[in-house]
XYZ file of C-alpha atoms in Angstrom:
668
model
C 61.823 -149.885 -62.216
C 62.446 -146.097 -60.980
C 66.130 -146.638 -61.443
C 65.822 -148.244 -64.798
C 63.449 -145.580 -66.157
C 66.078 -143.015 -64.946
C 69.040 -144.588 -66.510
C 67.275 -145.350 -69.699
C 66.370 -141.910 -70.157
C 69.516 -140.406 -69.154
C 71.626 -142.418 -71.300
C 70.133 -141.510 -74.288
C 69.659 -137.814 -73.901
C 71.962 -135.346 -75.462
C 74.998 -135.038 -73.371
C 76.294 -131.136 -74.100
C 75.656 -128.467 -71.495
C 72.576 -126.448 -72.097
C 73.106 -122.935 -73.435
C 71.382 -121.033 -70.663
C 69.829 -117.803 -72.289
C 66.511 -117.662 -73.896
C 66.049 -115.066 -76.749
C 63.782 -113.933 -79.321
C 63.823 -111.348 -82.398
C 62.238 -107.749 -81.550
C 62.117 -108.666 -77.618
C 64.177 -106.995 -74.799
C 67.376 -108.729 -73.546
C 66.281 -108.807 -69.833
C 69.727 -110.747 -68.726
C 72.741 -108.852 -67.580
C 75.178 -107.225 -70.255
C 76.294 -110.401 -72.282
C 80.251 -110.354 -73.047
C 81.757 -112.834 -75.423
C 84.187 -115.230 -73.291
C 85.615 -116.307 -76.846
C 86.319 -115.025 -80.199
C 83.457 -116.445 -82.805
C 82.362 -115.512 -86.316
C 78.923 -114.405 -86.915
C 76.912 -116.956 -88.832
C 74.926 -115.687 -92.052
C 71.303 -116.138 -91.972
C 69.533 -118.938 -93.883
C 68.295 -116.399 -96.244
C 71.700 -114.790 -97.079
C 72.889 -118.191 -97.601
C 70.343 -119.179 -99.625
C 70.958 -115.752 -101.894
C 74.400 -116.550 -102.194
C 73.949 -120.041 -103.428
C 71.435 -118.264 -105.943
C 73.865 -116.088 -107.065
C 76.533 -118.753 -107.577
C 74.346 -120.750 -109.665
C 73.463 -117.811 -111.688
C 77.253 -116.859 -112.474
C 78.273 -120.108 -113.202
C 77.879 -120.387 -117.302
C 76.825 -123.658 -118.656
C 79.911 -125.584 -120.073
C 79.827 -126.824 -123.728
C 82.310 -129.181 -125.113
C 83.643 -128.553 -128.794
C 83.610 -132.081 -130.243
C 86.120 -132.565 -133.664
C 84.936 -136.200 -134.125
C 81.495 -134.835 -135.081
C 82.691 -132.672 -138.077
C 85.238 -135.830 -139.095
C 82.554 -138.463 -139.000
C 79.923 -136.073 -140.774
C 82.739 -134.779 -143.381
C 83.845 -138.290 -144.319
C 80.120 -139.567 -144.956
C 79.346 -136.260 -146.787
C 82.211 -136.994 -149.281
C 81.366 -140.545 -149.757
C 77.528 -139.815 -150.407
C 78.196 -137.065 -152.491
C 79.391 -138.945 -155.561
C 76.374 -141.219 -155.064
C 73.641 -138.618 -154.936
C 75.406 -136.713 -158.214
C 75.498 -140.066 -160.449
C 72.013 -140.850 -159.255
C 70.681 -137.309 -160.142
C 72.446 -137.858 -163.652
C 74.243 -134.300 -163.099
C 77.251 -133.157 -165.562
C 80.401 -134.961 -164.186
C 82.297 -131.914 -165.503
C 81.041 -129.787 -162.773
C 81.237 -132.592 -160.006
C 84.629 -131.733 -158.608
C 84.449 -127.878 -158.165
C 80.868 -128.452 -156.656
C 81.948 -130.926 -154.094
C 85.266 -128.996 -153.136
C 83.018 -125.572 -152.509
C 80.318 -127.218 -150.770
C 82.731 -129.263 -148.408
C 84.489 -126.191 -147.557
C 81.347 -124.436 -146.593
C 80.425 -127.333 -144.456
C 83.838 -127.196 -142.624
C 83.317 -123.258 -142.234
C 80.081 -124.150 -140.266
C 81.558 -127.015 -138.317
C 84.611 -124.482 -137.346
C 82.580 -121.807 -136.235
C 80.316 -124.338 -134.095
C 76.872 -125.867 -134.215
C 75.143 -125.523 -130.748
C 72.412 -127.895 -129.316
C 70.209 -124.939 -127.782
C 69.325 -125.587 -124.255
C 65.692 -124.092 -123.154
C 66.576 -124.198 -119.574
C 69.564 -122.059 -120.303
C 67.964 -119.497 -122.387
C 65.640 -118.131 -119.271
C 63.307 -116.390 -121.399
C 66.147 -114.931 -123.841
C 66.810 -116.017 -127.329
C 70.422 -115.978 -126.788
C 72.799 -117.084 -123.753
C 76.449 -117.024 -122.655
C 78.095 -120.228 -122.180
C 81.867 -121.388 -121.514
C 83.073 -123.231 -124.545
C 85.932 -125.779 -123.782
C 87.979 -126.455 -126.813
C 91.331 -128.380 -126.458
C 90.960 -127.825 -122.888
C 90.976 -124.051 -122.868
C 87.737 -122.546 -121.804
C 86.306 -119.321 -123.617
C 83.306 -117.321 -122.773
C 80.886 -117.264 -125.992
C 77.422 -116.542 -126.784
C 74.905 -118.548 -128.781
C 74.491 -115.735 -131.082
C 77.980 -116.253 -132.115
C 77.764 -119.911 -133.410
C 75.390 -121.449 -135.500
C 72.408 -123.877 -134.490
C 71.302 -126.513 -137.059
C 68.898 -124.432 -138.625
C 71.153 -121.028 -138.824
C 73.810 -123.159 -140.504
C 71.516 -124.771 -143.152
C 70.567 -121.295 -143.804
C 74.241 -120.291 -144.152
C 74.770 -122.904 -146.567
C 71.902 -122.039 -148.729
C 72.786 -118.305 -148.814
C 76.699 -119.010 -149.621
C 76.307 -121.996 -152.157
C 77.181 -120.316 -155.519
C 75.460 -122.301 -158.527
C 72.841 -121.497 -160.910
C 72.038 -124.761 -161.747
C 68.846 -125.772 -159.351
C 69.321 -129.567 -159.763
C 72.987 -129.230 -158.475
C 71.908 -126.714 -155.716
C 68.869 -129.039 -154.681
C 71.100 -131.847 -154.479
C 73.817 -130.416 -152.285
C 71.334 -128.709 -150.058
C 69.534 -132.164 -149.600
C 72.769 -133.830 -148.792
C 73.730 -131.059 -146.246
C 70.607 -131.330 -144.254
C 71.483 -134.962 -143.288
C 75.072 -134.054 -142.203
C 74.755 -130.798 -140.285
C 75.001 -131.946 -136.633
C 75.371 -130.398 -133.310
C 79.189 -130.425 -132.381
C 79.122 -127.917 -129.299
C 77.555 -130.166 -126.667
C 76.405 -129.390 -123.248
C 78.526 -131.055 -120.491
C 75.709 -131.370 -117.868
C 78.101 -133.468 -115.380
C 81.028 -131.145 -115.591
C 78.924 -128.160 -114.967
C 77.159 -129.422 -112.311
C 80.602 -130.688 -110.468
C 81.727 -126.875 -111.081
C 78.666 -125.636 -109.353
C 79.134 -128.086 -106.413
C 82.484 -126.959 -105.672
C 81.575 -123.204 -105.934
C 78.747 -123.943 -103.483
C 81.028 -125.585 -101.091
C 83.039 -122.786 -100.925
C 80.742 -120.520 -99.916
C 81.356 -118.726 -96.905
C 78.505 -119.346 -93.855
C 79.804 -116.308 -91.850
C 80.199 -112.621 -92.281
C 82.457 -110.597 -89.743
C 83.657 -111.681 -86.130
C 83.039 -110.952 -82.414
C 86.237 -110.862 -80.718
C 86.709 -112.067 -76.946
C 85.591 -109.474 -74.713
C 83.450 -107.595 -76.810
C 79.854 -106.862 -76.064
C 77.319 -108.870 -77.647
C 74.356 -107.607 -76.252
C 73.328 -105.114 -73.224
C 70.833 -105.333 -70.517
C 67.573 -103.951 -71.664
C 68.531 -103.751 -75.454
C 65.821 -104.578 -78.264
C 67.263 -107.611 -79.931
C 67.497 -106.504 -83.649
C 68.193 -108.598 -86.711
C 72.049 -107.913 -86.248
C 71.869 -108.525 -82.498
C 69.953 -111.604 -82.862
C 72.630 -113.120 -85.395
C 75.314 -112.676 -83.003
C 73.254 -114.279 -80.254
C 72.465 -117.321 -82.591
C 76.155 -117.415 -83.592
C 77.169 -117.456 -80.064
C 74.877 -120.210 -79.274
C 76.006 -122.353 -81.962
C 79.623 -121.950 -81.025
C 79.064 -122.616 -77.727
C 77.185 -125.769 -78.461
C 80.081 -126.682 -80.608
C 82.598 -126.084 -77.885
C 80.883 -127.671 -74.993
C 80.549 -131.130 -77.264
C 84.457 -131.157 -76.812
C 85.181 -129.285 -73.828
C 82.475 -130.020 -71.409
C 82.646 -133.143 -68.950
C 80.191 -135.677 -70.216
C 80.313 -137.253 -66.774
C 79.191 -134.183 -64.960
C 76.328 -133.424 -67.510
C 75.393 -137.188 -67.101
C 75.191 -136.523 -63.428
C 73.216 -133.301 -63.922
C 70.665 -135.381 -66.097
C 70.154 -138.018 -63.482
C 69.597 -135.622 -60.830
C 67.024 -133.746 -62.614
C 65.513 -136.869 -64.225
C 65.423 -138.612 -60.923
C 63.906 -135.795 -58.798
C 60.915 -135.628 -61.434
C 60.363 -139.361 -61.346
C 60.557 -139.212 -57.669
C 58.093 -136.313 -57.580
C 55.633 -138.756 -59.593
C 56.218 -141.317 -56.799
C 55.364 -139.109 -54.250
C 52.157 -138.157 -55.990
C 51.219 -141.727 -56.406
C 52.055 -142.635 -52.995
C 50.176 -139.626 -51.431
C 47.041 -139.788 -53.587
C 46.980 -142.963 -55.752
C 48.388 -145.782 -53.466
C 46.232 -148.132 -55.700
C 48.668 -147.961 -58.688
C 51.724 -147.573 -56.321
C 51.085 -150.732 -55.211
C 50.410 -152.141 -58.646
C 53.587 -152.974 -60.247
C 51.647 -153.250 -63.850
C 50.159 -149.977 -63.544
C 53.391 -148.630 -62.266
C 55.597 -149.896 -65.091
C 52.966 -148.612 -67.479
C 53.435 -145.144 -66.382
C 57.380 -145.297 -66.373
C 57.123 -146.869 -69.856
C 54.966 -143.879 -71.166
C 57.459 -141.243 -69.651
C 60.357 -143.311 -71.031
C 59.135 -144.008 -74.602
C 58.095 -140.199 -75.097
C 61.509 -138.843 -74.013
C 63.213 -141.539 -76.215
C 61.089 -140.289 -78.891
C 62.262 -136.606 -78.323
C 65.871 -138.007 -77.986
C 65.570 -139.329 -81.425
C 63.998 -136.436 -82.959
C 67.001 -134.130 -81.309
C 69.655 -136.872 -82.906
C 68.493 -136.983 -86.087
C 67.581 -133.263 -86.462
C 63.975 -133.527 -86.944
C 62.759 -130.438 -88.870
C 60.708 -129.402 -86.199
C 60.085 -130.636 -82.505
C 56.433 -129.841 -82.551
C 55.602 -132.750 -84.873
C 56.008 -135.047 -81.880
C 52.573 -135.607 -80.523
C 53.129 -134.765 -76.743
C 49.462 -134.588 -76.144
C 49.132 -138.485 -76.691
C 50.502 -138.992 -73.127
C 47.637 -137.016 -71.326
C 44.937 -138.812 -73.669
C 46.301 -142.162 -72.763
C 46.619 -141.626 -69.051
C 43.333 -139.838 -68.575
C 41.594 -142.513 -70.427
C 43.116 -145.521 -68.643
C 43.257 -143.652 -64.984
C 42.200 -140.151 -64.041
C 42.508 -136.242 -64.611
C 45.020 -135.796 -61.725
C 47.408 -138.391 -62.875
C 47.293 -137.381 -66.710
C 47.994 -133.681 -65.613
C 50.546 -134.664 -63.210
C 52.314 -136.989 -65.817
C 52.212 -134.640 -68.845
C 53.749 -131.729 -66.778
C 56.526 -133.949 -65.732
C 57.314 -134.974 -69.246
C 57.119 -131.592 -70.584
C 59.360 -130.188 -67.827
C 62.009 -132.769 -68.723
C 61.767 -132.313 -72.555
C 61.955 -128.400 -71.863
C 65.699 -128.890 -71.126
C 66.585 -130.127 -74.510
C 64.565 -128.212 -76.907
C 64.845 -124.343 -78.288
C 62.616 -121.651 -76.823
C 61.809 -123.921 -74.016
C 59.305 -121.482 -72.211
C 57.657 -121.023 -75.598
C 57.537 -124.894 -75.965
C 56.279 -125.562 -72.530
C 53.731 -122.864 -72.626
C 52.435 -124.907 -75.985
C 52.419 -128.058 -74.848
C 51.091 -127.687 -71.274
C 48.065 -125.721 -72.497
C 47.588 -128.441 -75.306
C 47.573 -131.201 -72.741
C 45.378 -129.346 -70.325
C 42.768 -129.088 -73.166
C 43.151 -132.680 -74.125
C 42.457 -133.923 -70.619
C 39.287 -131.690 -70.187
C 37.810 -132.453 -73.428
C 37.921 -136.521 -72.935
C 36.018 -136.800 -69.644
C 34.918 -140.396 -70.543
C 35.724 -142.265 -73.959
C 32.584 -143.891 -74.623
C 31.931 -142.803 -78.173
C 34.520 -143.263 -81.100
C 33.932 -139.873 -82.201
C 35.301 -138.275 -78.769
C 38.797 -138.405 -79.965
C 38.058 -136.576 -83.000
C 36.381 -133.975 -80.837
C 39.621 -133.757 -78.536
C 41.877 -133.534 -81.510
C 39.694 -130.483 -82.858
C 40.042 -128.949 -79.291
C 43.796 -129.533 -79.106
C 44.272 -128.048 -82.610
C 42.409 -125.178 -81.741
C 44.549 -124.828 -78.535
C 47.485 -125.016 -80.295
C 46.221 -122.409 -82.959
C 45.177 -119.715 -80.233
C 48.730 -120.007 -78.498
C 50.253 -120.070 -82.027
C 48.496 -116.562 -83.029
C 49.136 -115.166 -79.500
C 52.788 -115.801 -79.354
C 53.185 -114.571 -82.942
C 51.065 -111.372 -82.542
C 53.388 -110.683 -79.293
C 56.683 -111.322 -81.322
C 55.675 -109.587 -84.608
C 52.759 -107.096 -83.869
C 51.241 -107.686 -87.072
C 48.949 -110.349 -88.601
C 50.907 -109.896 -91.973
C 54.140 -110.924 -90.524
C 52.842 -114.384 -89.145
C 54.239 -117.145 -91.168
C 51.223 -119.510 -91.281
C 53.274 -122.302 -92.719
C 54.713 -122.856 -89.064
C 51.642 -124.083 -87.576
C 51.765 -127.336 -90.111
C 54.076 -129.364 -87.547
C 50.933 -128.769 -84.793
C 48.324 -130.210 -87.331
C 50.552 -133.368 -88.060
C 51.067 -133.580 -84.305
C 47.490 -133.516 -83.582
C 46.888 -136.350 -86.469
C 49.450 -138.347 -84.775
C 47.736 -137.863 -81.387
C 44.790 -140.120 -82.741
C 47.076 -143.146 -82.335
C 46.276 -142.903 -78.814
C 43.202 -145.124 -79.621
C 45.093 -148.440 -80.782
C 47.884 -147.600 -78.115
C 44.908 -147.645 -75.320
C 43.936 -150.937 -76.552
C 47.505 -152.630 -76.591
C 48.004 -151.072 -73.059
C 44.724 -152.745 -71.792
C 45.798 -156.358 -73.047
C 49.513 -155.975 -72.168
C 48.806 -154.554 -68.649
C 45.535 -155.581 -67.474
C 44.017 -152.358 -67.187
C 40.446 -151.612 -67.929
C 39.230 -148.246 -69.647
C 35.803 -146.939 -70.216
C 35.776 -148.235 -73.811
C 36.360 -151.966 -72.639
C 33.621 -151.502 -69.975
C 31.144 -150.422 -72.506
C 32.005 -153.662 -74.571
C 31.581 -155.600 -71.781
C 28.066 -154.311 -70.588
C 26.905 -155.055 -74.176
C 24.061 -157.806 -73.460
C 24.722 -159.299 -76.723
C 28.419 -160.405 -76.305
C 28.811 -164.294 -76.034
C 29.295 -164.501 -72.114
C 25.811 -162.849 -71.116
C 23.929 -164.345 -73.933
C 24.898 -167.726 -72.669
C 23.825 -166.391 -69.141
C 20.395 -165.258 -70.311
C 19.894 -168.884 -72.318
C 21.012 -170.964 -69.463
C 19.990 -169.100 -66.349
C 17.348 -166.751 -67.435
C 16.125 -165.785 -63.941
C 19.645 -164.947 -62.959
C 20.101 -162.952 -66.143
C 16.900 -160.587 -65.280
C 18.170 -160.345 -61.437
C 21.517 -159.151 -62.686
C 20.173 -156.339 -65.067
C 17.970 -155.207 -62.103
C 21.118 -155.158 -59.718
C 22.837 -153.321 -62.428
C 20.303 -150.594 -62.658
C 20.097 -150.212 -58.815
C 24.083 -150.240 -58.498
C 24.363 -148.069 -61.173
C 22.149 -145.331 -60.054
C 23.378 -145.453 -56.687
C 27.208 -145.128 -57.668
C 26.258 -142.422 -60.008
C 24.388 -140.179 -57.351
C 27.511 -140.934 -54.535
C 30.290 -140.646 -56.942
C 32.287 -143.496 -58.493
C 32.863 -145.422 -61.803
C 29.487 -146.156 -62.718
C 30.225 -148.161 -65.790
C 32.750 -150.398 -63.863
C 29.668 -151.170 -61.426
C 27.065 -152.071 -64.214
C 29.889 -154.336 -65.747
C 30.435 -156.008 -62.139
C 26.761 -156.281 -61.716
C 25.665 -158.014 -65.087
C 28.809 -160.759 -64.436
C 28.568 -160.773 -60.425
C 26.591 -163.986 -60.592
C 27.702 -165.827 -63.875
C 29.007 -168.752 -62.005
C 25.160 -170.024 -61.504
C 25.353 -171.073 -65.318
C 26.784 -174.242 -63.935
C 23.593 -175.289 -62.061
C 21.036 -172.896 -62.517
C 18.061 -175.010 -61.228
C 19.715 -174.735 -57.756
C 18.879 -171.146 -57.545
C 15.526 -170.239 -56.679
C 15.016 -167.341 -59.490
C 15.528 -169.915 -62.116
C 13.251 -172.589 -60.580
C 9.671 -173.228 -62.205
C 8.822 -176.151 -59.762
C 10.186 -178.327 -56.902
C 13.470 -177.237 -55.730
C 16.283 -179.785 -56.156
C 17.934 -178.795 -52.531
C 14.778 -180.591 -51.014
C 16.680 -183.858 -51.546
C 20.003 -182.738 -50.579
C 21.854 -182.300 -47.002
C 21.629 -178.540 -45.829
C 25.689 -178.585 -45.914
C 25.415 -180.072 -49.745
C 23.207 -177.301 -50.997
C 25.417 -174.584 -49.090
C 28.345 -175.559 -50.985
C 26.711 -175.768 -54.246
C 25.265 -172.034 -53.666
C 28.879 -170.994 -52.509
C 30.154 -172.645 -55.305
C 28.922 -170.213 -58.099
C 31.596 -167.468 -56.707
C 34.250 -170.004 -57.438
C 32.890 -170.873 -60.847
C 32.090 -167.393 -61.653
C 35.599 -166.604 -61.406
C 36.764 -169.638 -63.387
C 34.203 -168.636 -66.320
C 35.485 -165.099 -66.328
C 38.850 -165.784 -66.464
C 38.337 -168.419 -69.412
C 36.608 -165.495 -71.150
C 39.480 -163.042 -70.059
C 37.603 -160.407 -68.510
C 39.718 -157.984 -66.381
C 40.367 -158.807 -62.946
C 38.565 -155.264 -62.004
C 35.296 -157.004 -62.819
C 36.102 -160.390 -61.448
C 36.594 -158.341 -58.092
C 32.928 -158.088 -57.970
C 32.107 -161.659 -58.141
C 34.588 -162.311 -55.242
C 33.139 -159.906 -52.991
C 29.546 -159.708 -53.564
C 28.784 -161.969 -50.828
C 31.842 -160.986 -48.970
C 32.355 -163.795 -46.243
C 28.961 -163.914 -44.889
C 26.942 -167.439 -44.192
C 24.259 -168.848 -46.380
C 21.989 -168.180 -43.855
C 18.547 -170.269 -45.182
C 20.693 -173.273 -45.052
C 22.490 -172.670 -42.007
C 19.707 -171.822 -39.981
C 17.759 -174.842 -41.254
C 20.500 -176.972 -40.124
C 20.554 -175.776 -36.876
C 16.826 -176.008 -36.691
C 16.635 -179.784 -37.661
C 19.702 -180.835 -36.196
C 20.486 -179.302 -33.003
C 22.411 -182.280 -31.530
C 24.830 -182.277 -34.340
C 28.327 -180.415 -34.408
C 28.466 -177.839 -37.183
C 31.455 -176.076 -38.665
C 30.184 -172.920 -39.654
C 32.893 -172.237 -42.435
C 30.935 -174.647 -44.297
C 27.991 -172.395 -44.620
C 29.964 -169.256 -45.131
C 31.366 -167.629 -48.449
C 35.038 -167.329 -48.749
C 35.256 -163.582 -49.369
C 36.934 -160.933 -49.414
C 34.523 -158.364 -48.290
C 34.112 -155.231 -50.687
C 37.134 -152.965 -50.643
C 35.892 -150.253 -52.792
C 32.719 -147.848 -53.120
C 31.694 -149.843 -56.038
C 32.250 -153.527 -54.800
C 30.332 -152.114 -51.521
C 27.337 -150.796 -53.694
C 26.816 -153.879 -55.505
C 26.820 -156.161 -52.500
C 23.955 -154.172 -51.162
C 22.228 -153.930 -54.500
C 22.560 -157.699 -55.050
C 20.854 -158.406 -51.362
C 18.257 -155.949 -51.790
C 17.115 -157.091 -55.173
C 16.940 -160.580 -54.129
C 15.285 -159.947 -51.052
C 12.754 -157.775 -52.639
C 11.525 -160.800 -54.684
C 10.158 -162.571 -51.534
C 7.748 -159.785 -50.752
C 4.268 -161.175 -51.116
C 2.601 -157.598 -51.047
C 5.145 -154.982 -51.864
C 4.332 -151.747 -50.503
C 6.114 -148.557 -49.338
C 6.506 -149.756 -45.818
C 7.556 -153.155 -46.575
C 9.920 -152.005 -49.278
C 11.368 -149.372 -46.490
C 11.745 -151.793 -43.953
C 13.526 -154.286 -46.227
C 16.083 -151.877 -47.516
C 16.699 -150.627 -44.001
C 16.975 -154.166 -42.406
C 19.509 -155.686 -45.277
C 21.785 -152.634 -45.206
C 21.908 -152.680 -41.353
C 22.694 -156.166 -41.366
C 25.628 -155.996 -43.598
C 26.969 -153.144 -41.379
C 26.420 -155.336 -38.308
C 28.437 -158.239 -40.194
C 31.237 -155.898 -40.892
C 30.998 -156.439 -44.457
C 31.537 -152.573 -45.359
C 34.390 -151.979 -43.235
C 37.084 -152.002 -46.247
C 35.010 -150.077 -48.719
C 35.073 -146.010 -48.192
C 31.206 -145.838 -48.151
C 30.192 -143.162 -45.562
C 26.850 -142.927 -43.344
C 25.607 -140.137 -45.561
C 26.655 -142.302 -48.668
C 24.517 -145.054 -47.093
C 21.708 -142.916 -46.670
C 21.641 -141.845 -50.113
C 22.020 -145.486 -51.423
C 18.947 -146.253 -49.298
C 16.728 -143.443 -50.681
C 17.913 -144.383 -54.504
C 17.101 -148.308 -53.698
C 13.793 -147.441 -52.196
C 12.499 -145.210 -54.779
C 13.754 -147.580 -57.613
C 12.106 -150.902 -55.829
C 8.794 -148.910 -55.559
C 8.750 -148.022 -59.259
C 9.780 -151.649 -60.149
C 6.837 -153.058 -58.074
C 4.519 -150.035 -59.258
C 3.955 -149.164 -55.439
C 1.273 -146.063 -55.413
C 2.378 -143.306 -52.832
C -0.423 -142.442 -50.127
C -0.846 -138.797 -50.385
C -2.563 -137.237 -47.265
C -6.253 -136.479 -47.393
C -7.318 -132.748 -47.806
C -9.742 -131.218 -45.204
């Protein structure tokens, strides 16, 4: 799995050698004098290129096409309609020819000068504007003041029409109004094409740095000019190494670094979390998280994501903290960030942002037991980013006024994406069989289907389980451990008794069915509740971490009541002790060990006829000492100090349950 993880990551990471220098505008160059190993052009800044583009767009005039066919069409239509209008208005036929000729000549004059269709976006706040007039494939510069609009063309016709007869004048003007159309038409496609060609020809460089020329000297402040030279040098270096650098050696370097990081993770797991190291499912989840996060980074670099801070790196520590623990979450997050730092600009700044935010994410989610905790954690992460952003900006700029607040938006988006951790946690739980605190809270809800069925079929067992849960949870909380896991295990540890509830004393109301059975058979019925419990909980798809409590809560002890009864009543018969012994295994963790003790103590306390302080004290001491003598606690890491603490808690809680009064010494 390690090899696959390393190969997948390194196969997709960028393969060009990395530029070795980090620099910031306004900071001091702390490296040795940097001399250019090759000649390169100095790139313009984005602002300079944008200014050049704006100047090009402003200098290119809109192009208007002179269209001859407009006059031809309107002239022909005008002459055809003239005779009809003249006759319909019963005007003097003797004046028709001369007025037709004069008015047509005026119309021709207007069209020859040109009628423009004014475009408001070309005016730019002015009434008149320059444009290029394309006529017979010859372009000339013109102004909208030098040509007609439809309105000025009609005004020209009215002013220059020479006739004293108002009827004739009105007829010609009315006819002209319907035949004055723009013949200077804006050619948007041609204008855009010329603009595009001009924009393509804009130079992105200004000046050169020659081979052997000093770029920046040691302890020199990086001003605007030097900064642009360094940016240009880095861009040229990256372009050259793509074609010059040996991809195989770059790949080897990546394999060494990523392999070393993954090895560190394995060493950490072997030394401090052997349970995960030995569990292939959990191990594959960790490697999947690392691989997925770095593949997302690779995708972002490949497709030139506008800002790499959009990637929610804090989702890694959140998921690992909730599914595992704080140390592993911090360790894994640091390893992911260290690898990512090789492939992002301003790597130190990147590592600082993500490390501090990841630490805050881990600290803010102690236990995910409420839905709002993710939102609270997101607000803490955003605050961490904000503090880092303002601090770094002040170090760089030295002024609040120069902080570009818009650059903080990617962090906001990243924090919002980190909320995806919640559905991912659920998916990982299902796929990899890991139990989070959220899942345990759902399991400890006594209204869920299986516990309701237990309460209905075996009410005595259900009440016993509740008391065991309270005892075990209080004890594990005091000595340190997963209290939620213990409570879940306690509630389900006797769920197998649902099969034959009447065979267990806490559910019996009258005579015992064991009275009519051989001792061996009775013992097997009692022992069977462990196997049945495992079967039922697997049917309901409970996590293995909870099923472990069913397996271990009796360890490999004997069913002593029936064993001793058999010995007493059949001393002459051969006895196979294994018939009366639980299959095990014995408890293997603090949590399973505490549950075994709580179960035995609570069950035994029910047999006390007159519970008082002495009888409860003796009972707890006797039960726990017996478990030690039977080697049932050998595999769980409970110390003698832990056992003393557990005894004290059990005694205190049992006295409270049975309302035992404490005897106070009499005062003299």
